[in-house]
Short mmCIF file of C-alpha atoms in Angstrom, two decimals:
data_model
loop_
_atom_site.label_atom_id
_atom_site.label_comp_id
_atom_site.label_asym_id
_atom_site.label_seq_id
_atom_site.Cartn_x
_atom_site.Cartn_y
_atom_site.Cartn_z
CA MET A 1 0.00 0.00 0.00
CA ARG A 2 1.32 3.44 -0.88
CA ILE A 3 1.91 6.32 1.50
CA PHE A 4 -0.96 8.81 1.84
CA SER A 5 -0.70 12.45 2.92
CA CYS A 6 -3.02 15.07 4.35
CA LYS A 7 -4.13 17.55 1.67
CA ALA A 8 -4.19 20.30 4.29
CA CYS A 9 -0.65 20.02 5.69
CA ASP A 10 1.09 17.20 3.74
CA GLN A 11 1.56 15.12 6.92
CA THR A 12 1.70 11.35 6.40
CA LEU A 13 -1.63 9.56 6.84
CA PHE A 14 -2.26 5.89 7.58
CA PHE A 15 -4.96 4.00 5.72
CA GLU A 16 -7.17 3.93 8.83
CA ASN A 17 -6.91 7.64 9.73
CA THR A 18 -10.02 9.79 10.26
CA VAL A 19 -8.06 12.78 11.61
CA CYS A 20 -4.68 14.17 10.63
CA LEU A 21 -2.54 13.95 13.75
CA ASN A 22 -0.56 17.02 12.71
CA CYS A 23 -3.19 19.65 11.78
CA GLN A 24 -6.29 17.94 13.25
CA ALA A 25 -8.16 18.16 9.93
CA GLU A 26 -10.89 15.54 9.50
CA VAL A 27 -9.96 13.23 6.63
CA ALA A 28 -11.69 10.39 4.79
CA TYR A 29 -10.76 7.85 2.13
CA LEU A 30 -12.46 8.12 -1.26
CA PRO A 31 -12.06 4.87 -3.23
CA ASP A 32 -13.09 6.60 -6.48
CA ILE A 33 -9.68 8.33 -6.50
CA ALA A 34 -7.85 5.87 -4.21
CA ASP A 35 -6.79 8.75 -1.98
CA PHE A 36 -7.67 10.76 1.10
CA VAL A 37 -9.64 14.01 1.09
CA VAL A 38 -10.14 16.67 3.76
CA VAL A 39 -13.71 16.82 5.07
CA PRO A 40 -15.06 20.39 5.49
CA LYS A 41 -15.09 21.63 9.07
CA GLY A 42 -18.23 21.24 11.17
CA VAL A 43 -19.89 18.53 9.05
CA ALA A 44 -22.02 16.16 11.13
CA ALA A 45 -21.26 12.44 10.85
CA ASP A 46 -24.51 11.74 8.93
CA ALA A 47 -24.55 14.92 6.79
CA ALA A 48 -23.67 15.26 3.12
CA PHE A 49 -20.97 17.70 2.07
CA GLU A 50 -19.49 19.05 -1.14
CA LEU A 51 -15.98 18.56 -2.47
CA GLU A 52 -14.27 19.90 -5.54
CA LEU A 53 -11.56 17.48 -6.62
CA PRO A 54 -8.86 18.19 -9.21
CA GLY A 55 -10.19 17.62 -12.70
CA LYS A 56 -13.72 16.90 -11.47
CA ALA A 57 -16.91 18.90 -11.06
CA ARG A 58 -18.07 19.81 -7.57
CA GLN A 59 -19.93 16.85 -6.05
CA ARG A 60 -21.72 15.87 -2.88
CA TYR A 61 -20.38 13.07 -0.65
CA ARG A 62 -21.39 11.30 2.52
CA ARG A 63 -19.50 9.41 5.22
CA CYS A 64 -20.22 5.72 5.61
CA LYS A 65 -22.79 5.01 8.33
CA ASN A 66 -20.18 2.89 10.10
CA PHE A 67 -18.09 6.03 10.64
CA ALA A 68 -20.32 6.76 13.63
CA ALA A 69 -19.31 3.39 15.10
CA ASP A 70 -15.58 4.16 14.60
CA ALA A 71 -15.62 1.32 12.13
CA CYS A 72 -15.02 2.96 8.73
CA ASN A 73 -13.33 6.01 7.25
CA TRP A 74 -14.62 5.77 3.66
CA ILE A 75 -16.96 8.19 1.88
CA PHE A 76 -19.07 7.81 -1.24
CA PRO A 77 -20.81 10.07 -3.80
CA VAL A 78 -24.41 10.93 -2.95
CA GLU A 79 -25.22 10.48 -6.65
CA GLU A 80 -24.83 6.73 -6.16
CA GLN A 81 -28.22 6.75 -4.45
CA LYS A 82 -30.54 5.41 -7.13
CA SER A 83 -33.29 3.83 -5.02
CA SER A 84 -36.02 5.26 -2.83
CA GLU A 85 -33.96 4.16 0.19
CA PRO A 86 -30.91 6.46 0.45
CA GLU A 87 -27.61 4.60 0.52
CA VAL A 88 -25.87 4.94 3.88
CA PHE A 89 -22.92 2.57 3.51
CA CYS A 90 -19.70 2.97 1.54
CA ALA A 91 -18.58 0.66 -1.27
CA SER A 92 -16.78 -1.59 1.22
CA CYS A 93 -19.38 -1.85 3.98
CA ARG A 94 -22.27 -2.48 1.60
CA LEU A 95 -20.52 -5.70 0.53
CA THR A 96 -21.01 -7.08 4.05
CA SER A 97 -24.36 -8.83 4.43
CA ILE A 98 -23.99 -10.37 7.91
CA ILE A 99 -22.13 -9.12 10.98
CA PRO A 100 -21.90 -10.68 14.46
CA ASP A 101 -23.77 -9.48 17.53
CA LEU A 102 -21.99 -6.20 18.32
CA SER A 103 -23.32 -6.10 21.88
CA ASN A 104 -20.62 -8.69 22.55
CA GLU A 105 -17.40 -6.67 22.92
CA GLN A 106 -15.23 -9.48 21.59
CA HIS A 107 -17.41 -9.75 18.49
CA ARG A 108 -17.29 -6.00 18.01
CA ALA A 109 -13.49 -5.95 18.22
CA ALA A 110 -13.32 -8.83 15.73
CA TRP A 111 -15.73 -7.10 13.35
CA LEU A 112 -13.65 -3.91 13.43
CA GLU A 113 -10.46 -5.82 12.62
CA ILE A 114 -12.01 -7.88 9.83
CA GLU A 115 -13.62 -4.84 8.18
CA GLN A 116 -10.32 -2.97 8.38
CA ASN A 117 -8.55 -5.82 6.62
CA LYS A 118 -11.36 -6.11 4.08
CA ARG A 119 -10.82 -2.47 3.09
CA ARG A 120 -7.12 -3.22 2.58
CA LEU A 121 -8.10 -6.16 0.38
CA LEU A 122 -10.44 -3.98 -1.70
CA TYR A 123 -7.71 -1.36 -2.10
CA THR A 124 -5.47 -3.98 -3.75
CA LEU A 125 -8.28 -5.37 -5.92
CA GLN A 126 -9.02 -1.86 -7.16
CA ALA A 127 -5.34 -1.23 -7.89
CA LEU A 128 -5.28 -4.42 -9.98
CA ALA A 129 -8.50 -3.38 -11.79
CA LEU A 130 -10.20 -6.64 -10.78
CA PRO A 131 -14.01 -6.74 -11.01
CA VAL A 132 -15.75 -6.08 -7.69
CA ALA A 133 -19.54 -5.84 -7.54
CA GLY A 134 -22.06 -6.73 -4.86
CA LYS A 135 -24.94 -9.17 -5.12
CA ALA A 136 -27.35 -6.23 -5.50
CA GLN A 137 -25.65 -5.23 -8.77
CA GLU A 138 -24.78 -8.72 -10.01
CA PRO A 139 -26.93 -11.40 -8.33
CA GLU A 140 -25.25 -14.28 -10.15
CA THR A 141 -21.59 -13.23 -10.13
CA GLY A 142 -21.52 -10.59 -7.38
CA LEU A 143 -19.72 -10.72 -4.07
CA THR A 144 -20.81 -10.57 -0.43
CA PHE A 145 -19.13 -11.10 2.94
CA ARG A 146 -20.58 -12.76 6.04
CA PHE A 147 -18.77 -12.30 9.36
CA MET A 148 -20.28 -14.78 11.78
CA SER A 149 -19.64 -16.35 15.17
CA ASP A 150 -20.11 -19.86 16.51
CA THR A 151 -23.21 -20.56 18.58
CA GLU A 152 -24.42 -23.62 20.46
CA GLN A 153 -26.60 -24.45 17.47
CA GLN A 154 -24.08 -23.95 14.68
CA LYS A 155 -20.36 -23.87 13.97
CA VAL A 156 -19.16 -21.42 11.34
CA MET A 157 -16.63 -22.54 8.72
CA THR A 158 -14.52 -19.93 6.98
CA GLY A 159 -14.90 -20.42 3.24
CA HIS A 160 -16.36 -19.37 -0.10
CA SER A 161 -19.33 -20.46 -2.18
CA ALA A 162 -20.79 -18.73 -5.26
CA GLY A 163 -19.54 -15.29 -4.34
CA VAL A 164 -20.37 -15.59 -0.62
CA ILE A 165 -17.28 -15.30 1.58
CA THR A 166 -17.83 -16.41 5.17
CA ILE A 167 -15.32 -15.59 7.91
CA ASN A 168 -15.57 -16.98 11.43
CA VAL A 169 -14.92 -13.93 13.62
CA ALA A 170 -12.82 -16.12 15.93
CA GLU A 171 -10.07 -15.73 13.29
CA ALA A 172 -9.60 -12.17 14.60
CA ASN A 173 -8.67 -13.62 18.01
CA GLY A 174 -4.88 -13.84 18.16
CA ALA A 175 -4.75 -16.80 20.56
CA PHE A 176 -7.29 -18.80 18.52
CA ARG A 177 -5.46 -18.06 15.28
CA GLU A 178 -2.04 -18.89 16.71
CA ASN A 179 -3.33 -22.19 18.09
CA LEU A 180 -4.63 -23.21 14.67
CA ARG A 181 -1.48 -21.95 12.97
CA GLU A 182 0.63 -24.30 15.10
CA LYS A 183 -1.83 -27.18 14.88
CA LEU A 184 -2.20 -27.00 11.09
CA GLY A 185 1.40 -26.05 10.36
CA GLU A 186 0.44 -22.82 8.61
CA GLY A 187 3.36 -20.42 8.53
CA TYR A 188 1.18 -17.46 7.61
CA ARG A 189 -2.28 -17.28 9.11
CA THR A 190 -3.79 -13.79 9.43
CA VAL A 191 -7.17 -12.16 8.89
CA LEU A 192 -5.89 -10.47 5.74
CA GLY A 193 -4.42 -13.77 4.59
CA HIS A 194 -7.83 -15.45 4.97
CA LEU A 195 -9.55 -12.72 2.99
CA ARG A 196 -6.98 -12.92 0.21
CA HIS A 197 -7.31 -16.71 0.10
CA GLU A 198 -11.12 -16.71 -0.05
CA ILE A 199 -11.24 -13.95 -2.66
CA GLY A 200 -8.97 -16.21 -4.71
CA HIS A 201 -11.76 -18.79 -4.86
CA TYR A 202 -14.12 -16.04 -6.00
CA TYR A 203 -11.82 -14.98 -8.82
CA TRP A 204 -11.32 -18.58 -9.91
CA ASP A 205 -15.05 -18.55 -10.61
CA ARG A 206 -14.81 -15.19 -12.39
CA LEU A 207 -11.59 -15.55 -14.38
CA VAL A 208 -10.94 -19.28 -14.87
CA SER A 209 -14.13 -21.37 -14.74
CA GLY A 210 -15.59 -21.71 -18.24
CA GLN A 211 -12.91 -19.38 -19.64
CA PRO A 212 -9.95 -19.93 -22.01
CA ALA A 213 -7.62 -19.84 -18.97
CA LEU A 214 -9.03 -23.15 -17.70
CA ALA A 215 -6.70 -25.30 -19.83
CA GLY A 216 -3.62 -23.46 -18.57
CA PHE A 217 -4.91 -23.72 -15.00
CA ARG A 218 -5.27 -27.50 -15.25
CA GLU A 219 -1.78 -27.85 -16.68
CA LEU A 220 -0.23 -26.06 -13.71
CA PHE A 221 -2.60 -26.68 -10.80
CA GLY A 222 -4.28 -29.98 -11.77
CA ASP A 223 -7.81 -31.10 -12.61
CA GLU A 224 -10.33 -29.37 -10.34
CA GLN A 225 -13.04 -31.89 -11.32
CA GLN A 226 -11.69 -34.40 -8.80
CA SER A 227 -13.88 -34.78 -5.71
CA TYR A 228 -13.34 -31.94 -3.27
CA ASP A 229 -14.90 -33.88 -0.38
CA GLU A 230 -12.56 -36.81 -0.93
CA ALA A 231 -9.59 -34.46 -1.23
CA ILE A 232 -10.41 -32.88 2.15
CA GLN A 233 -10.74 -36.26 3.83
CA ARG A 234 -7.50 -37.51 2.31
CA HIS A 235 -5.63 -34.36 3.34
CA TYR A 236 -6.70 -34.53 6.97
CA ASP A 237 -6.24 -38.30 7.16
CA GLN A 238 -2.84 -38.55 5.45
CA GLY A 239 -1.43 -35.02 5.47
CA PRO A 240 0.51 -33.47 2.60
CA PRO A 241 3.07 -35.42 0.52
CA ALA A 242 6.58 -35.43 1.98
CA ASP A 243 7.94 -33.49 -1.01
CA TRP A 244 5.11 -30.93 -1.13
CA ALA A 245 7.46 -27.92 -0.88
CA GLU A 246 8.87 -28.71 -4.34
CA SER A 247 5.62 -27.83 -6.10
CA PHE A 248 3.34 -25.97 -3.67
CA ILE A 249 3.47 -22.69 -1.76
CA SER A 250 2.00 -24.31 1.36
CA ALA A 251 1.00 -27.71 2.71
CA TYR A 252 -2.68 -26.68 2.53
CA ALA A 253 -2.28 -26.02 -1.19
CA THR A 254 -1.68 -29.75 -1.78
CA MET A 255 -5.24 -30.64 -0.82
CA HIS A 256 -6.97 -29.81 -4.10
CA PRO A 257 -6.29 -27.69 -7.22
CA TRP A 258 -8.80 -25.10 -5.98
CA GLU A 259 -6.84 -24.70 -2.74
CA ASP A 260 -3.54 -24.58 -4.60
CA TRP A 261 -4.96 -21.75 -6.69
CA ALA A 262 -6.36 -19.86 -3.68
CA GLU A 263 -3.12 -20.17 -1.70
CA THR A 264 -1.07 -19.02 -4.69
CA TRP A 265 -3.50 -16.18 -5.40
CA ALA A 266 -3.26 -14.97 -1.79
CA HIS A 267 0.51 -15.13 -2.07
CA TYR A 268 0.46 -13.00 -5.21
CA LEU A 269 -1.61 -10.35 -3.40
CA HIS A 270 0.91 -10.46 -0.52
CA MET A 271 3.64 -9.70 -3.05
CA VAL A 272 1.78 -6.89 -4.81
CA ASP A 273 0.82 -5.09 -1.61
CA THR A 274 4.19 -5.44 0.11
CA LEU A 275 6.13 -4.33 -2.96
CA GLU A 276 3.86 -1.31 -3.39
CA THR A 277 4.62 -0.38 0.23
CA ALA A 278 8.35 -0.74 -0.42
CA LYS A 279 8.05 1.32 -3.60
CA SER A 280 6.05 4.04 -1.87
CA HIS A 281 8.77 4.35 0.77
CA GLY A 282 11.48 4.49 -1.87
CA LEU A 283 13.21 1.45 -0.38
CA VAL A 284 16.73 0.75 -1.65
CA LEU A 285 18.29 -2.61 -0.77
CA ARG A 286 21.62 -4.23 -1.48
CA VAL A 287 21.55 -7.67 -3.06
CA PRO A 288 23.77 -9.87 -0.81
CA GLY A 289 26.78 -11.28 -2.65
CA ALA A 290 25.94 -9.52 -5.91
CA GLY A 291 27.20 -6.02 -5.22
CA ALA A 292 24.01 -4.69 -6.80
CA LYS A 293 21.06 -2.73 -5.46
CA VAL A 294 17.31 -3.15 -5.74
CA VAL A 295 15.67 0.27 -6.01
CA THR A 296 11.97 -0.37 -5.45
CA GLU A 297 10.97 3.23 -6.17
CA GLY A 298 11.14 2.49 -9.91
CA LEU A 299 9.64 -1.00 -9.70
CA ASP A 300 7.39 -1.88 -12.65
CA ALA A 301 4.71 -4.19 -11.22
CA ARG A 302 3.70 -5.25 -14.74
CA ASP A 303 7.03 -7.06 -15.20
CA PHE A 304 6.80 -10.36 -13.33
CA ASP A 305 10.53 -11.08 -13.51
CA GLU A 306 11.34 -7.67 -12.04
CA MET A 307 8.73 -8.23 -9.34
CA THR A 308 10.21 -11.55 -8.28
CA ARG A 309 13.78 -10.21 -8.23
CA SER A 310 12.69 -7.34 -5.98
CA TRP A 311 10.56 -9.70 -3.89
CA ARG A 312 13.47 -11.99 -3.04
CA THR A 313 15.57 -9.07 -1.83
CA VAL A 314 12.75 -7.38 0.11
CA THR A 315 11.73 -10.58 1.90
CA LEU A 316 15.34 -11.38 2.81
CA ALA A 317 15.55 -7.95 4.45
CA LEU A 318 12.18 -8.46 6.16
CA ASN A 319 13.26 -11.76 7.68
CA SER A 320 16.63 -10.37 8.75
CA LEU A 321 14.95 -7.43 10.50
CA ASN A 322 12.54 -9.77 12.28
CA ARG A 323 15.35 -12.02 13.46
CA SER A 324 17.16 -8.95 14.83
CA MET A 325 14.10 -8.37 17.01
CA GLY A 326 13.91 -12.02 18.09
CA LEU A 327 10.75 -12.57 16.02
CA LYS A 328 9.76 -15.31 13.60
CA ASP A 329 10.38 -14.78 9.90
CA ALA A 330 7.85 -12.41 8.36
CA TYR A 331 8.10 -14.47 5.15
CA PRO A 332 8.46 -18.19 5.93
CA PHE A 333 8.28 -19.37 2.31
CA VAL A 334 10.73 -20.53 -0.36
CA PRO A 335 8.94 -20.38 -3.74
CA THR A 336 10.37 -23.00 -6.13
CA GLU A 337 10.37 -22.75 -9.91
CA ALA A 338 7.07 -24.69 -10.02
CA VAL A 339 5.46 -22.20 -7.63
CA GLN A 340 6.92 -19.30 -9.61
CA GLN A 341 5.21 -20.61 -12.75
CA LYS A 342 1.87 -20.64 -10.93
CA LEU A 343 2.43 -17.10 -9.68
CA ARG A 344 3.33 -16.02 -13.23
CA PHE A 345 0.10 -17.58 -14.53
CA ILE A 346 -1.94 -15.54 -12.04
CA HIS A 347 0.06 -12.39 -12.82
CA GLU A 348 -0.55 -12.70 -16.56
CA LEU A 349 -4.22 -13.57 -16.08
CA ILE A 350 -4.81 -10.48 -13.93
CA ARG A 351 -2.98 -8.21 -16.39
CA GLN A 352 -4.76 -9.37 -19.54
CA PRO A 353 -8.10 -7.93 -20.79
CA ARG A 354 -11.10 -9.35 -18.94
CA PRO A 355 -13.10 -12.09 -20.72
CA ALA A 356 -16.89 -11.90 -20.67
CA PRO A 357 -18.28 -13.77 -17.61
CA SER A 358 -19.54 -17.29 -18.29
CA LYS A 359 -23.32 -17.73 -18.08
CA GLU A 360 -22.87 -21.25 -16.73
CA ALA A 361 -22.70 -21.53 -12.95
CA PRO A 362 -19.06 -22.16 -11.98
CA ARG A 363 -18.36 -25.74 -11.05
CA SER A 364 -16.79 -24.68 -7.75
CA SER A 365 -20.01 -22.94 -6.75
CA ARG A 366 -21.83 -26.24 -7.15
CA ALA A 367 -19.38 -28.20 -5.02
CA LYS A 368 -20.76 -29.66 -1.82
CA PRO A 369 -19.52 -28.57 1.61
CA ARG A 370 -17.36 -31.18 3.25
CA SER A 371 -19.49 -34.05 4.49
CA ALA A 372 -17.67 -34.32 7.82
CA ARG A 373 -19.08 -31.07 9.21
CA ALA A 374 -21.11 -31.21 12.40
CA PRO A 375 -24.92 -30.76 12.49
CA GLY A 376 -25.82 -27.09 12.23
CA GLU A 377 -22.39 -26.10 10.93
CA VAL A 378 -22.42 -23.22 8.46
CA ALA A 379 -19.95 -24.02 5.70
CA ALA A 380 -18.90 -22.71 2.32
CA ALA A 381 -18.08 -24.84 -0.72
CA LYS A 382 -14.36 -24.27 -0.49
CA GLY A 383 -12.10 -23.41 2.41
#
């Protein structure tokens, strides 16, 4: 993510800021321009206000309703309101269809963290010009998020099915997440990582299923028509193959071609976002043993080979800095040539012109949830 600055005083802003800490100006993020704006003084939280942006006519905007709950700092054009019911949520929050009971403080804290990470996800998707539309606009191919908690009657499985991404809010609990990370051997398990993984399943439906890219996908990732239920059972009964690291980015990716794709997709988004951050900071790094430098300020993200060269150097520095602090490696992966080819496939697919969406329901959306789930368990087609 790039560095933002206050338009009133040029002080650095973080992506979650609602106030500039230097000049105290109220600020808000406008996804239409992927930048922050200064909100006029004295505007009530639920009131519309006018802005005149460079190169654009004067327009009225409104804060997201969740601003009042300290849960969102996005704004949206009032002109988006096309129904008799005025729109009150921003482009991010309107994608969420279910939230947990916010009277529970733990659920509220989890909801805040997940929504914050979802906005970071959407920032990257917008930067990559990937299609993002809600179910209201595109009932068949649109996207929605459900953030749910376990109850005595049902257990919630994090997963994706037909554009519906479900996240168990327990994933925002550090102790819960760390326990599963150790138990499942997952070197990188975060809320943002989950969102990037599940959105990968969504884009498999949008960009691969029924599209010309399907043949190339099967050549690299395998045949997705194999039983997903059987693959899950085999994975949890037998574990990954002993040599899995030669061809997969993670042990979980070995379970099924869909999971290999989603894990690799999430990894690609990790790369894009981290390298943009390095570029925005003008990071210059020495390549150990080569006497050369990687200057990320001029990085061309369209060139996959340049991306991977920069990525190796940046992640080496990240891990070295973490070790200096007595922390675990920030990047506990070693992408092999086979994994690099999968990442290249995703890179080229994202960068090419978008094919028309298939009218046939994606096969993955028709997949059954795993049969081993408990009675009352809410599950998505893919994990």
